C-alpha angles and dihedrals in degrees: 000000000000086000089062090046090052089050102051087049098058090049089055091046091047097049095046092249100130088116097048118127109181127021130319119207117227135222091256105088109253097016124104132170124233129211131168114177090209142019132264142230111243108276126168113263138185103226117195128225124271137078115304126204131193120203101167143011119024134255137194117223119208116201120161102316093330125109112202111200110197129152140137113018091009123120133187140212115208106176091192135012117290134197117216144128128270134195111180132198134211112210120216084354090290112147117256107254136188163127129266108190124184126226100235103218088223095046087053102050089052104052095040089057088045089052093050098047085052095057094214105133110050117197084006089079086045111037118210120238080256097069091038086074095050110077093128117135108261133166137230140208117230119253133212093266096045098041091050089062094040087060091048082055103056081041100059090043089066086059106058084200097057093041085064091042113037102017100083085056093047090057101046089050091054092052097050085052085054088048090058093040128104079270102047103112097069088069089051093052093046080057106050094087094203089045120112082239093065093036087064099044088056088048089049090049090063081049096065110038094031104045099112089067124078108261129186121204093240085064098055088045100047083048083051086045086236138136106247096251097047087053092050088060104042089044090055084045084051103043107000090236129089111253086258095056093038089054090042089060094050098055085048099059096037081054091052095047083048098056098035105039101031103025100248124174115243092243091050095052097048094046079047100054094044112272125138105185114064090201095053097055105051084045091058095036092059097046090048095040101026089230131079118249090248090055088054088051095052 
């Protein structure tokens, strides 16, 4: 795994990116690179779906009670958005780098029929009761196969020719290596449109575009054409929070992007996010985030 840090140190070299602290998107289309010149105490984060690759550096991964350990050579597979918290570590002073690809929905659906009409997988295009219980976050180590195209991939970002040509067919071929992966599953079941997985990740959708409304949670099951209690458990299976945590966390964070990155006042963000009551959102900003909203603004 030395060889992809090398790589992705050359990128960052090469794109002038040496200073970056955050992602970079790159010139394929859903994928972006990701730096960070230190670590970082454990904080709570919104990450976003997709595969993940570390190529340098290590982090620690909080949902529910679970701790999940990945660095150098890991990848993971997040289906739908997921808040957490996250606490990341530099090793020897070396910068965190790494890869955030997004799961086309087309790409997906195509591979995933290919793979089905091909009949190559057995219980892995019809997951068993078992696996549809198992949509923790886990991560995986890189084999020989994935971390070959991986590599194809940092390559072709330090040609910007061969990123527009050859990077599409790069990805896709780096999803379909994720879809035959220990986690695969969780790919199959974003893509079974009827299946509890895919419900959620609509739902969840609505969540993101539509939190600052006021949303109920009949609503969100009778969008997932569930009875309330069957939805409450398969949301928990999906993302280990109730639909009102989960939305809580979600107004958070947006707050936070919204006093940090644009200079909003702590008032503003939280009438913009979809709180009514001042004084409850900076009560439950400071016990999700351990500062008070007018500590972020300063």
């Amino acid at each position: 795994m030395k060889k992809l840090a090398q790589l992705m140190q050359s990128f960052a070299h090469l794109k002038s990116l040496n200073t970056l602290n955050g992602s970079y998107q790159t010139l394929i289309p859903g994928v972006k690179f990701y730096r960070a010149s230190a670590g970082s105490d454990r904080e709570p984060l919104l990450y976003q779906s997709g595969i993940i690759v570390i190529g340098q550096g290590r982090k620690n991964i909080y949902v529910a009670d679970n701790c999940v350990q990945y660095g150098s050579g890991d990848y993971l597979v997040l289906g739908v958005p997921m808040p957490l918290e996250c606490e990341a570590f530099s090793d020897h002073g070396l910068p965190i780098l790494g890869l955030i690809i997004d799961v086309d929905s087309h790409i997906l659906h195509k591979l995933v029929n290919q793979i089905n009409e091909q009949n190559t997988l057995g219980n892995l295009a019809t997951p068993s009761h078992k696996t549809l219980l198992d949509f923790g976050v886990k991560s995986n180590s890189l084999d020989d196969n994935f971390n070959s195209v991986i590599t194809r991939l940092i390559k072709a970002l330090h040609e910007d020719v061969e990123a527009k040509i050859l990077g599409p067919a790069i990805v896709e071929e780096i999803v379909y290596r994720a879809l035959v992966g220990d986690n695969g599953h969780i790919l199959f079941d974003l893509a079974r449109h009827d299946g509890h997985y895919a419900r959620i990740a609509r739902v969840l959708d609505t969540l993101h575009t539509e939190y600052a409304e006021v949303i109920s949670v009949e609503h969100l099951a009778n969008q997932a054409h569930m009875s309330v209690s069957g939805f409450h458990r398969a949301f928990r299976q999906v993302t280990s929070e109730t639909p009102l945590q989960y939305l809580k966390k979600i107004r958070l964070n947006k707050a936070k992007d919204l006093i940090v990155t644009e200079g909003k006042q702590a008032t503003e963000a939280a009438i913009l996010v979809g709180y009514t009551s001042p004084s409850q959102f900076s009560r439950e900003f400071k016990r999700h985030f351990n500062a008070t909203p007018r500590t972020i603004e300063s």
